[in-house]
Amino acid sequence: MANDVTQPLLEVKDLHTRFHTHRGIVQAVNGISFGIREGELVGLVGETGCGKSVTARSVLGLVRPPGRIAEGRITYDGIDLRSLSRREFRKLRGTGISFVPQNPWGALNPILRIERQFRNVIRAHTDASRQECWDMSLAMLQKVGIQGPERILKGYAHQLSGGMAQRVVMAIALVLNPRLVIADEPTTGLDVTIQRQILDMVMQLLEEERRAMLLVTHDLGVVAQYCHRVIVMYAGKIVEEGPVSEVFVEPAHPYTQALLAAIPRPGHKLVSLRGRVPSLIDYPAGCPFHDRCDFAFEPCSAEEPLLCELSTGRRSACHLSKGVSELDAR
Amino acid sequence: MRSVALRFEVAALPTPLQSSISPDFVRHFSLFAAKRLAFVPAAVLIVITLSFFIVNLVPSDAAREKAGGLASDADVAAVKHQLGLDQDIWHRYADFMSNLLTHGSLGRSYYSDRPVWQDVWLFLPSTIELIVLSLIIATVVGVGAGTIGAHFKNRFPDFVVRAFVTITQAIPDFFLGLLLIFLIFYKAGWLPAPTGQNGLLEFPEHPITHAVLFDSIVNGQWRLARSAFSHAVLPALTLGIFYSAYFAKTARSVIGTAFDSYQVEFARSLGLPDRQVLGYAFRQARTPIITYGSILFAALIGGAAIVETVFAWGGYGQFAIERILHLDIPEVQGFIMVAGLFTLIIFLVLDLLVIFLDPRVSIG
Ligand SMILES: Nc1ncnc2c1ncn2[C@@H]1O[C@H](COP(=O)(O)OP(=O)(O)OP(=O)(O)O)[C@@H](O)[C@H]1O
Ligand SMILES: [Mg+2]
């Protein structure tokens, strides 16, 4: 049933999210499907504007007009999220699925003590007493590696450093033990050492407690280090998906190859992608990547390649998928 | 070992955050207030000077107006001399300033010979009373409508709000007043005739400020208070509805922005109840809304004049219009100066309030 081992915790099927703007309909997410299993840490990567945040918001039910989920099915723990009432969905957020946003200072309320912000969340879903709220918050802050948590709880957001604020935001998101955490570039903007410290701590915590995470990021290094699986998006679609150990070693899609080549590494020539992302309003025919692709041939501009399974858990959407490694040698 | 020591140290720090008004806050705030107040004298001087020159540089023939249409040129010249209008403008400015600085006097009306200050105290409170009532209505209706618009952005309720804004902005305020008089007094008979702040046969006793509603409440004259209230409804509604359109427009955009903020998104993503999410959004929107309300408050000192006239309110704006038509220079000067000083004070209070509400200042 709901806790069937074979069934993913989160399952997204053929999701389409569109924004109705005065310039036209923006196909921000254009028919993506993926799953996340219990305890699985999944990275979601892609260039800016490819639909990562919109995907995250769609799952959380936070797409606001002019945006709309036009089609698709999202199931969490066997529950069809799109059929939930507003109230039921609200009850699920924070307790089942929760969210870590990008900008921790922006996300915290500047006029409420941190303690109160924890309490608001806990009380929104339980009838814990003030003391219980305090204890839960304290324990959670300790878990995310904050020393002197009493003092933090009594303070306000602007008294925190960037790294501290992000830990606090994570602790608030995790305080009711959600089984799935969606983080949208949680450490962007922090300095690299602090980024690593925070991710080390959070990812280890999630791993120990077998919580799942969808980690949206630009940083392929982060995905390689912390995630089990990676999903690569391009122009609102998934172009490649698979275990980190395979995708990063032998990327099947030319776009993934280009992304990986764009990471500066000693002993490698730095390649940057030419051309621009296609318009999400007038979606081009054929493969969305064809005019930037070094390997494009006739079918690419005419027919859109489907996401095919290459091996178990490994998918790619490219007409060349099976022959890419040979062409790569050119 | 080190980290244990550190942990102890941090936890043992005193927490200066127990009360929300810390000594630090008092210091920050006083410093800011002092800096802000330092500009006031210069600003006051500018306002006073401007109010003199605006009135005196506009070509007009106050002496002929006062002497009357049938007066001979010699009569007019005599009046001119009597009013001091035959002197050059710098001389008059020096007289005006020295009178103001030494006696605190703004001169006397050319017609009634009453001191200008006396008329200020007689008429200004009634206008302020009307403005306060109007702004309450404008804020409640405007912010309410704007919130609905922002919440249902580009959906049906939002179109209704936008239609309301467009229509209300297109109708002049006095016309809206006449419309309300026609519908609510004349047709429906729900409210009394536009005879000012009270009925024609009511004579307020023991006036304190001459703002009838305020005075009657302070004096505990409940019958009069009730009548004054019902007389205040239509003019306040007229201005309230008219200006709520501007409020709605501002509120719709700032609350819309707040709804899209990280803070509100995070609150939503944690499953906070809608009421609380709205509270988070309001807090972000409050500064622009307070600012907007203050600007309106200041602008309405003169801006309410026509509506005051329509309802025979007997406020300072209505009084000023009459004085302007008679070229009663000292009274008009006084009006412009008072309106200017009033604006200055409101903006001062606004600045202090905004800084007071800023958590980075008020909390530490
Ligand atoms: N409110 C909106 N109105 C119109 N279009 C939108 C809106 N929000 C997102 N989009 C469009 O949807 C597309 C995907 O946006 P999204 O924010 O998901 O990108 P992203 O992959 O998260 O990018 P980034 O890495 O910059 O965060 C973009 O092309 C964007 O223009
Ligand atoms: Mg994004």
XYZ file of C-alpha atoms and ligand atoms in Angstrom:
726
model
C 0.000 0.000 0.000
C 1.192 3.462 0.859
C 4.413 2.209 2.329
C 5.147 -0.276 -0.398
C 8.922 -0.505 -0.784
C 8.763 -0.350 -4.546
C 6.644 2.786 -4.591
C 8.512 6.065 -4.449
C 7.725 8.507 -1.661
C 7.145 11.223 -4.214
C 6.045 10.501 -7.729
C 5.612 13.145 -10.410
C 3.978 12.086 -13.668
C 3.807 14.179 -16.825
C 3.747 17.488 -14.962
C 2.970 20.621 -16.965
C 3.119 23.987 -15.234
C 2.358 27.079 -17.258
C 2.367 30.803 -16.682
C -0.232 32.827 -18.491
C 1.536 36.120 -19.169
C 0.662 38.954 -21.512
C 3.457 37.826 -23.830
C 1.968 34.366 -24.096
C 1.877 31.076 -22.254
C 5.211 30.198 -20.665
C 5.717 26.447 -20.567
C 7.919 26.545 -17.490
C 7.611 22.831 -16.776
C 6.767 20.820 -19.800
C 5.834 17.232 -19.104
C 8.327 15.942 -16.583
C 8.169 12.673 -14.655
C 10.368 11.511 -11.852
C 10.270 9.792 -8.483
C 12.035 10.118 -5.171
C 12.255 7.190 -2.794
C 12.279 7.261 0.974
C 15.645 8.520 2.186
C 16.883 9.354 -1.264
C 18.877 12.538 -1.878
C 18.203 13.776 -5.390
C 19.896 16.718 -7.096
C 18.012 18.801 -9.658
C 20.305 20.781 -11.933
C 20.096 22.884 -15.078
C 20.727 26.358 -16.405
C 18.918 29.349 -15.056
C 15.281 29.542 -16.122
C 14.972 25.843 -16.979
C 12.130 25.313 -14.509
C 13.789 23.984 -11.363
C 12.082 26.341 -8.948
C 8.765 25.965 -10.698
C 9.091 22.192 -10.344
C 9.772 22.607 -6.638
C 6.787 24.931 -6.198
C 4.520 22.641 -8.169
C 5.264 19.776 -5.809
C 4.620 22.007 -2.798
C 1.369 23.292 -4.271
C 2.704 26.831 -4.162
C 2.383 27.840 -7.793
C 0.572 31.169 -7.778
C -1.350 32.868 -10.550
C -0.595 33.617 -13.342
C 1.010 30.176 -12.998
C -1.006 27.006 -13.006
C -0.422 23.268 -12.991
C -2.119 22.386 -16.231
C -1.638 18.650 -16.279
C 0.021 15.835 -14.466
C -0.141 13.805 -11.339
C 1.849 14.303 -8.170
C 1.664 11.648 -5.495
C 3.235 11.812 -2.084
C 3.096 8.685 0.031
C 0.250 7.404 -2.112
C -1.778 10.611 -1.790
C -2.750 12.416 -4.980
C -1.705 15.956 -4.082
C -3.716 17.647 -6.777
C -6.919 16.232 -5.356
C -6.284 17.607 -1.854
C -8.311 20.502 -0.537
C -6.465 23.696 0.354
C -6.677 22.787 4.002
C -5.462 19.234 3.565
C -2.537 20.434 1.476
C -1.703 23.077 4.072
C -1.628 20.386 6.750
C 0.783 18.329 4.663
C 3.242 21.190 4.179
C 5.707 21.352 7.017
C 4.730 17.924 8.308
C 5.153 15.689 5.244
C 6.874 17.851 2.658
C 8.736 20.916 3.647
C 10.729 23.600 1.958
C 14.062 25.352 2.427
C 14.211 28.555 0.416
C 17.204 30.275 -1.066
C 17.327 33.507 0.873
C 17.314 32.805 4.622
C 17.070 36.414 5.786
C 14.272 37.083 3.369
C 12.487 33.953 4.536
C 12.562 34.692 8.250
C 10.121 37.146 9.725
C 12.115 40.142 10.947
C 9.789 41.186 13.740
C 9.171 37.847 15.408
C 11.638 36.163 17.705
C 13.053 32.955 16.229
C 11.353 31.058 19.046
C 7.993 32.429 17.945
C 8.612 31.461 14.345
C 9.256 27.868 15.399
C 6.182 27.964 17.578
C 3.976 29.276 14.757
C 4.971 26.311 12.628
C 4.604 23.717 15.367
C 1.260 25.119 16.501
C -0.027 25.217 12.924
C 0.033 21.427 12.957
C -0.036 20.237 16.559
C -1.338 21.475 19.871
C 2.018 21.407 21.596
C 2.405 23.544 24.700
C 4.737 26.496 24.799
C 7.297 24.487 26.695
C 7.082 21.580 24.257
C 7.554 23.974 21.353
C 10.588 25.416 23.056
C 12.092 21.987 23.679
C 11.457 20.827 20.125
C 12.990 23.973 18.672
C 15.990 23.735 20.928
C 16.604 20.113 20.021
C 16.292 20.855 16.330
C 18.710 23.779 16.471
C 21.216 21.534 18.206
C 20.773 18.931 15.489
C 21.681 21.441 12.791
C 24.813 22.245 14.724
C 23.941 25.486 16.437
C 25.731 26.193 19.663
C 23.985 28.219 22.295
C 20.538 27.627 20.803
C 18.710 29.343 23.699
C 20.221 32.627 22.726
C 19.318 32.187 19.057
C 15.738 31.329 19.983
C 15.377 34.506 21.967
C 16.870 36.635 19.204
C 15.728 38.000 15.874
C 16.643 37.216 12.285
C 18.821 40.238 11.660
C 21.111 39.237 14.514
C 22.130 36.067 12.677
C 24.990 35.640 10.247
C 24.139 34.229 6.804
C 25.221 30.701 7.648
C 23.431 30.843 10.986
C 20.241 32.119 9.376
C 20.311 29.284 6.860
C 20.732 26.733 9.662
C 17.812 28.281 11.494
C 15.669 28.165 8.349
C 16.570 24.500 7.897
C 15.780 23.756 11.515
C 12.365 25.390 11.145
C 11.711 23.384 7.985
C 12.749 20.157 9.699
C 11.175 20.661 13.105
C 8.116 18.531 12.418
C 10.165 15.737 10.859
C 8.940 15.880 7.251
C 9.839 12.868 5.160
C 10.630 14.969 2.112
C 12.545 18.228 2.077
C 12.675 20.379 -1.015
C 15.550 22.833 -0.960
C 15.839 25.522 -3.619
C 19.502 26.572 -3.826
C 19.744 26.556 -0.039
C 23.333 27.687 0.187
C 23.680 30.000 -2.799
C 25.205 33.268 -1.697
C 27.017 31.852 1.326
C 30.754 31.591 1.324
C 32.090 28.256 0.135
C 33.437 26.932 3.432
C 30.190 27.696 5.220
C 28.230 26.169 2.343
C 30.144 22.944 2.760
C 29.777 22.932 6.546
C 26.036 23.364 6.320
C 25.571 20.804 3.582
C 27.804 18.278 5.366
C 25.671 18.638 8.437
C 22.233 18.640 6.794
C 22.900 15.869 4.342
C 24.311 13.667 7.059
C 21.290 14.398 9.222
C 18.874 13.564 6.418
C 20.814 10.409 5.590
C 20.783 9.222 9.211
C 17.092 9.853 9.635
C 16.275 8.506 6.180
C 14.560 11.635 5.002
C 14.405 12.333 1.313
C 15.552 15.544 -0.323
C 15.124 17.234 -3.652
C 18.071 19.596 -3.839
C 17.815 22.278 -6.497
C 21.211 23.696 -7.306
C 23.520 25.140 -9.937
C 26.475 23.498 -8.318
C 27.264 20.152 -9.881
C 30.034 19.641 -7.351
C 27.487 19.677 -4.542
C 25.364 17.111 -6.342
C 28.362 14.881 -6.964
C 29.363 15.012 -3.338
C 26.048 14.638 -1.548
C 23.341 13.210 -3.794
C 22.427 9.674 -4.730
C 20.715 10.587 -7.935
C 20.675 13.534 -10.297
C 18.022 14.948 -12.606
C 19.158 17.278 -15.378
C 16.580 19.716 -16.714
C 16.696 21.740 -19.875
C 14.006 24.180 -21.042
C 11.276 22.712 -18.868
C 12.095 19.090 -19.592
C 14.168 16.359 -18.071
C 16.968 15.483 -20.451
C 18.861 13.055 -18.289
C 18.448 11.256 -15.045
C 20.362 8.607 -13.181
C 22.603 7.671 -10.285
C 25.276 10.276 -9.638
C 28.000 7.671 -9.914
C 26.959 6.906 -13.500
C 25.807 10.263 -14.858
C 28.868 12.135 -13.733
C 31.247 9.499 -15.001
C 29.579 8.814 -18.289
C 26.931 11.398 -19.156
C 24.614 10.199 -21.895
C 23.083 13.487 -23.038
C 25.179 16.086 -24.872
C 23.704 18.762 -22.602
C 24.905 16.974 -19.478
C 28.284 16.552 -21.099
C 28.408 20.248 -21.803
C 27.397 21.083 -18.224
C 30.106 18.850 -16.856
C 32.661 20.264 -19.284
C 31.791 23.734 -18.032
C 33.042 22.901 -14.531
C 36.606 24.113 -14.174
C 38.865 21.147 -13.446
C 42.597 20.760 -13.585
C 43.806 19.033 -16.728
C 40.615 19.671 -18.693
C 39.846 22.274 -21.271
C 37.066 24.531 -20.099
C 34.194 24.455 -22.522
C 31.332 26.864 -22.352
C 27.988 26.325 -23.985
C 27.280 28.361 -27.066
C 23.887 29.747 -27.988
C 20.927 30.452 -25.770
C 18.110 28.604 -24.096
C 15.048 28.360 -26.356
C 11.966 30.433 -25.643
C 9.534 28.722 -23.348
C 6.684 30.573 -25.081
C 7.288 29.509 -28.699
C 8.626 26.118 -28.032
C 10.860 24.987 -30.923
C 10.150 21.854 -32.911
C 12.426 18.873 -32.434
C 14.923 18.560 -29.633
C 15.003 21.769 -27.549
C 18.786 21.511 -27.409
C 19.461 20.854 -31.097
C 20.736 24.274 -32.136
C 23.331 24.298 -29.367
C 24.326 20.695 -29.745
C 27.608 19.664 -31.385
C 26.174 16.320 -32.369
C 22.897 17.433 -33.908
C 21.856 15.665 -37.104
C 18.675 15.640 -39.204
C 16.107 14.099 -36.870
C 17.109 16.466 -34.065
C 15.416 19.533 -35.552
C 12.374 17.602 -36.706
C 11.454 15.146 -34.041
C 11.602 15.484 -30.313
C 13.567 12.684 -28.641
C 11.706 10.908 -25.852
C 13.175 10.186 -22.464
C 14.290 6.554 -22.814
C 15.491 4.159 -20.222
C 19.129 3.305 -20.897
C 19.554 0.965 -17.984
C 17.730 0.626 -14.671
C 17.128 4.070 -13.208
C 19.059 5.718 -16.011
C 17.208 7.813 -18.579
C 18.183 10.186 -21.345
C 16.300 12.115 -24.019
C 18.579 12.134 -27.059
C 18.378 10.596 -30.503
C 21.990 9.610 -30.073
C 21.719 8.318 -26.566
C 23.101 4.934 -27.356
C 25.835 6.075 -29.670
C 27.044 9.181 -27.928
C 30.117 7.729 -26.356
C 31.479 6.724 -29.764
C 30.799 10.156 -31.232
C 32.415 11.699 -28.225
C 35.718 10.365 -29.403
C 35.669 12.529 -32.553
C 37.441 20.595 24.479
C 37.574 23.991 22.854
C 34.129 23.693 21.406
C 32.681 22.769 24.767
C 34.243 25.831 26.332
C 32.909 27.974 23.522
C 29.450 26.545 23.851
C 29.381 27.371 27.530
C 30.560 30.863 26.882
C 27.955 31.622 24.255
C 25.111 30.219 26.295
C 26.167 32.191 29.333
C 26.074 35.531 27.564
C 23.441 37.826 28.988
C 20.388 38.194 26.814
C 19.642 41.859 26.319
C 16.575 40.909 24.314
C 14.174 40.228 27.124
C 12.327 43.481 26.726
C 11.737 44.807 23.269
C 12.701 48.375 24.130
C 16.366 48.145 24.978
C 18.651 50.992 26.068
C 20.341 50.506 22.710
C 17.087 51.237 21.005
C 16.561 54.407 22.982
C 20.027 55.554 21.976
C 19.590 54.747 18.257
C 16.211 56.300 18.183
C 17.174 59.504 19.992
C 20.134 59.941 17.703
C 17.961 59.584 14.656
C 15.282 61.856 16.082
C 17.860 64.512 16.930
C 19.293 64.407 13.414
C 15.879 64.601 11.911
C 14.769 67.450 14.176
C 17.847 69.490 13.334
C 16.387 70.131 9.898
C 13.107 71.407 11.209
C 14.000 75.084 11.846
C 15.373 75.533 8.335
C 12.342 73.808 6.852
C 9.988 76.003 8.876
C 11.746 79.125 7.674
C 11.445 77.964 4.085
C 7.748 77.160 4.477
C 7.035 80.577 5.994
C 8.996 82.426 3.336
C 7.377 80.486 0.537
C 3.896 81.097 1.891
C 4.628 84.823 1.866
C 6.012 84.958 -1.660
C 3.472 82.608 -3.224
C 0.712 84.951 -2.169
C 2.447 88.275 -2.670
C 4.093 87.642 -6.015
C 0.890 86.559 -7.690
C -0.431 89.632 -9.442
C -3.633 90.712 -7.763
C -5.245 93.945 -6.673
C -6.293 93.321 -3.108
C -6.809 97.013 -2.401
C -9.329 97.428 -5.227
C -11.121 94.273 -4.109
C -11.398 95.612 -0.577
C -12.296 99.174 -1.621
C -15.166 97.831 -3.712
C -16.202 98.218 -7.351
C -17.441 101.790 -7.010
C -14.387 103.225 -5.289
C -12.431 105.972 -6.988
C -8.742 105.599 -7.751
C -7.945 107.881 -4.813
C -9.951 105.658 -2.458
C -8.105 102.632 -3.711
C -4.781 104.354 -3.193
C -5.785 105.193 0.358
C -6.728 101.592 1.093
C -3.493 100.479 -0.488
C -1.538 102.735 1.803
C -3.534 101.638 4.836
C -2.819 97.953 4.111
C 0.824 98.682 3.449
C 0.515 97.370 -0.073
C 2.179 100.438 -1.554
C 5.525 99.331 -0.182
C 7.909 97.125 -2.139
C 7.837 93.394 -1.574
C 11.092 93.167 0.400
C 9.876 95.749 2.819
C 6.636 93.866 3.270
C 8.519 90.595 3.736
C 10.658 92.187 6.448
C 7.521 93.500 8.185
C 5.830 90.134 7.949
C 8.804 88.268 9.374
C 9.482 90.716 12.174
C 5.825 90.649 13.209
C 5.874 86.879 13.193
C 9.139 86.560 15.081
C 8.545 89.243 17.690
C 4.808 88.942 18.301
C 4.108 85.567 16.775
C 1.521 87.382 14.713
C 0.383 86.519 11.205
C -1.430 89.799 10.859
C -5.140 90.488 10.721
C -7.785 89.773 8.144
C -8.326 92.655 5.715
C -12.058 92.253 6.244
C -12.962 91.004 9.703
C -9.866 92.461 11.314
C -9.590 89.283 13.373
C -6.095 87.941 14.017
C -5.237 85.220 11.498
C -4.271 82.797 14.270
C -7.721 83.084 15.768
C -9.251 81.895 12.508
C -6.731 79.058 12.310
C -7.856 77.752 15.697
C -11.483 78.323 14.819
C -11.510 76.373 11.544
C -8.566 73.976 11.471
C -9.859 71.428 14.031
C -13.067 70.834 12.053
C -11.035 70.068 8.974
C -8.754 67.704 10.877
C -11.788 65.921 12.284
C -13.141 65.410 8.780
C -9.784 64.245 7.459
C -9.366 61.707 10.258
C -12.818 60.255 9.671
C -12.245 60.163 5.904
C -8.874 58.511 6.222
C -10.267 55.800 8.473
C -12.813 54.972 5.803
C -10.269 55.288 3.002
C -7.818 52.990 4.776
C -10.300 50.305 5.694
C -12.018 50.245 2.307
C -8.833 50.808 0.306
C -6.598 48.314 2.072
C -9.422 45.779 2.156
C -10.096 46.139 -1.553
C -6.391 46.162 -2.367
C -5.831 42.966 -0.391
C -8.676 41.240 -2.172
C -7.247 42.426 -5.482
C -3.777 41.152 -4.628
C -5.079 37.841 -3.336
C -7.228 37.183 -6.398
C -4.792 38.811 -8.812
C -6.172 38.746 -12.358
C -9.258 36.858 -11.320
C -12.812 38.083 -11.014
C -12.643 39.830 -7.599
C -9.523 41.645 -8.793
C -11.377 42.951 -11.835
C -14.105 44.255 -9.565
C -11.492 46.062 -7.444
C -9.813 47.515 -10.510
C -13.140 48.662 -11.917
C -13.904 50.324 -8.573
C -10.554 52.106 -8.632
C -10.946 53.311 -12.206
C -14.501 54.519 -11.764
C -13.857 56.237 -8.442
C -10.801 57.994 -9.778
C -12.737 59.247 -12.771
C -15.475 60.881 -10.689
C -14.562 64.260 -9.153
C -14.920 64.250 -5.371
C -17.522 67.031 -5.215
C -19.644 65.179 -7.743
C -19.436 62.037 -5.645
C -20.566 64.195 -2.710
C -23.543 65.538 -4.618
C -24.415 62.034 -5.753
C -24.369 60.756 -2.177
C -26.481 63.704 -1.019
C -28.972 63.013 -3.762
C -29.194 59.273 -3.091
C -28.828 59.011 0.655
C -30.354 62.246 1.908
C -32.802 63.239 -0.812
C -33.994 59.859 -2.126
C -33.553 57.518 0.807
C -33.689 59.997 3.669
C -31.298 57.940 5.782
C -29.066 60.806 6.755
C -29.655 64.487 7.505
C -29.323 67.358 5.047
C -25.843 68.761 4.310
C -26.108 71.623 6.756
C -22.597 71.390 8.107
C -21.443 69.692 11.276
C -24.823 69.849 13.011
C -28.483 70.579 12.318
C -29.623 74.140 11.648
C -31.459 74.312 14.955
C -28.708 72.859 17.081
C -26.344 75.236 18.780
C -23.264 73.574 20.194
C -22.482 74.873 23.676
C -19.076 75.178 25.329
C -17.058 74.751 22.151
C -13.514 73.632 22.785
C -12.095 73.116 19.325
C -15.186 73.965 17.258
C -15.023 70.493 15.734
C -18.555 69.601 16.772
C -18.333 65.819 16.934
C -15.148 65.925 18.973
C -16.392 68.644 21.308
C -19.752 67.035 21.931
C -18.103 63.733 22.831
C -15.640 65.446 25.150
C -18.492 67.419 26.742
C -20.658 64.325 27.007
C -23.459 65.909 24.951
C -24.662 62.632 23.505
C -27.680 63.899 21.551
C -25.524 66.429 19.789
C -22.796 63.856 19.271
C -25.267 61.581 17.543
C -26.433 64.357 15.293
C -22.863 65.455 14.578
C -21.953 61.888 13.720
C -24.779 61.515 11.249
C -23.820 64.846 9.694
C -20.240 63.671 9.361
C -21.068 60.419 7.604
C -21.703 61.750 4.106
C -18.739 64.122 3.778
C -16.418 61.545 5.345
C -17.822 58.883 3.045
C -17.328 61.132 0.035
C -13.665 61.769 0.763
C -13.194 58.253 2.143
C -14.476 56.526 -0.979
C -12.697 58.937 -3.267
C -9.317 58.399 -1.636
C -9.828 54.703 -0.978
C -9.288 54.234 -4.696
C -5.722 55.483 -4.363
C -5.243 53.357 -1.265
C -6.593 50.311 -3.032
C -4.180 50.821 -5.892
C -1.166 51.183 -3.604
C -2.261 48.355 -1.310
C -2.906 46.018 -4.221
C 0.607 46.454 -5.504
C 2.517 46.390 -2.201
C 0.560 43.487 -0.769
C 0.884 41.713 -4.110
C 4.647 42.109 -3.836
C 4.555 40.878 -0.246
C 2.607 37.787 -1.321
C 5.448 36.968 -3.712
C 8.154 37.494 -1.092
C 10.402 34.783 0.288
C 8.915 35.380 3.709
C 5.364 34.654 2.667
C 6.464 31.766 0.494
C 8.345 30.224 3.408
C 5.369 30.746 5.722
C 3.105 29.051 3.185
C 5.533 26.214 2.575
C 5.435 25.426 6.290
C 1.673 25.170 6.275
C 0.925 28.239 8.374
C -2.778 29.145 8.382
C -3.894 31.735 5.820
C -4.653 34.265 8.534
C -1.064 34.165 9.740
C 0.327 34.278 6.223
C -1.760 37.389 5.598
C -0.372 38.902 8.792
C 3.169 38.315 7.532
C 2.262 39.987 4.242
C 0.617 42.977 5.946
C 3.642 43.616 8.057
C 5.763 44.001 4.960
C 3.213 46.249 3.327
C 2.645 48.524 6.268
C 5.417 51.057 5.657
C 4.246 52.096 2.182
C 0.648 52.153 3.392
C 1.442 54.338 6.405
C 3.525 56.608 4.192
C 0.714 56.909 1.730
C -1.826 57.676 4.442
C 0.400 60.420 5.862
C 0.858 62.073 2.499
C -2.909 62.063 2.032
C -3.457 63.447 5.515
C -1.220 66.395 4.753
C -2.654 66.934 1.289
C -6.243 66.929 2.524
C -5.839 70.096 4.629
C -6.407 71.974 1.408
C -7.672 69.046 -0.634
C -10.893 68.719 1.322
C -11.908 72.323 0.571
C -14.410 71.640 -2.189
C -16.093 68.799 -0.354
C -16.234 70.980 2.768
C -17.971 73.607 0.683
C -20.455 71.118 -0.770
C -21.418 70.014 2.736
C -21.102 73.486 4.282
C -18.702 71.859 6.724
C -17.225 75.158 7.842
C -13.650 73.881 7.968
C -10.392 75.558 7.204
C -10.378 74.594 3.530
C -13.781 76.093 2.907
C -12.761 79.208 4.831
C -9.600 79.530 2.745
C -11.538 79.372 -0.514
C -13.705 82.289 0.598
C -10.656 84.260 1.678
C -8.887 83.580 -1.615
C -11.880 84.863 -3.544
C -11.669 88.084 -1.522
C -7.888 88.381 -1.893
C -7.606 88.504 1.894
C -3.825 88.269 1.761
C -2.984 87.708 5.460
C -5.540 84.921 5.796
C -4.393 83.216 2.597
C -0.764 83.529 3.679
C -1.737 82.016 7.008
C -3.548 79.159 5.342
C -0.646 78.257 3.097
C 1.755 78.464 6.001
C -0.385 76.317 8.273
C -0.888 73.715 5.556
C 2.863 73.705 4.951
C 3.751 73.403 8.634
C 1.153 70.716 9.049
C 2.740 68.736 6.220
C 6.122 69.226 7.816
C 4.914 67.874 11.152
C 3.161 64.902 9.595
C 6.259 63.924 7.643
C 8.378 64.296 10.737
C 6.098 62.006 12.701
C 6.018 59.632 9.738
C 9.801 59.413 9.587
C 10.035 58.740 13.295
C 7.272 56.157 13.084
C 8.848 54.308 10.185
C 12.182 54.144 11.928
C 10.418 53.076 15.116
C 8.758 50.206 13.277
C 11.985 49.058 11.671
C 13.072 45.988 13.626
C 16.748 46.612 13.007
C 16.401 49.846 14.907
C 13.694 49.060 17.396
C 15.083 45.732 18.467
C 18.781 46.284 18.589
N 5.614 34.303 -12.007
C 6.047 33.985 -13.235
N 5.517 34.575 -14.324
C 5.944 34.276 -15.551
N 6.908 33.393 -15.828
C 7.493 32.782 -14.793
C 7.096 33.043 -13.443
N 7.849 32.290 -12.622
C 8.683 31.603 -13.430
N 8.465 31.881 -14.730
C 9.172 31.328 -15.885
O 9.337 29.962 -15.714
C 10.629 29.562 -16.149
C 11.282 28.700 -15.112
O 11.567 29.486 -13.962
P 12.282 28.887 -12.685
O 12.213 29.944 -11.658
O 11.722 27.563 -12.361
O 13.768 28.721 -13.193
P 14.965 28.081 -12.377
O 15.378 26.874 -13.115
O 14.615 27.925 -10.955
O 16.056 29.207 -12.588
P 17.125 29.737 -11.541
O 18.248 28.806 -11.610
O 17.469 31.076 -12.093
O 16.476 29.805 -10.214
C 11.406 30.807 -16.443
O 11.614 30.899 -17.831
C 10.547 31.922 -15.971
O 10.566 32.967 -16.911
Mg 15.173 28.987 -9.184
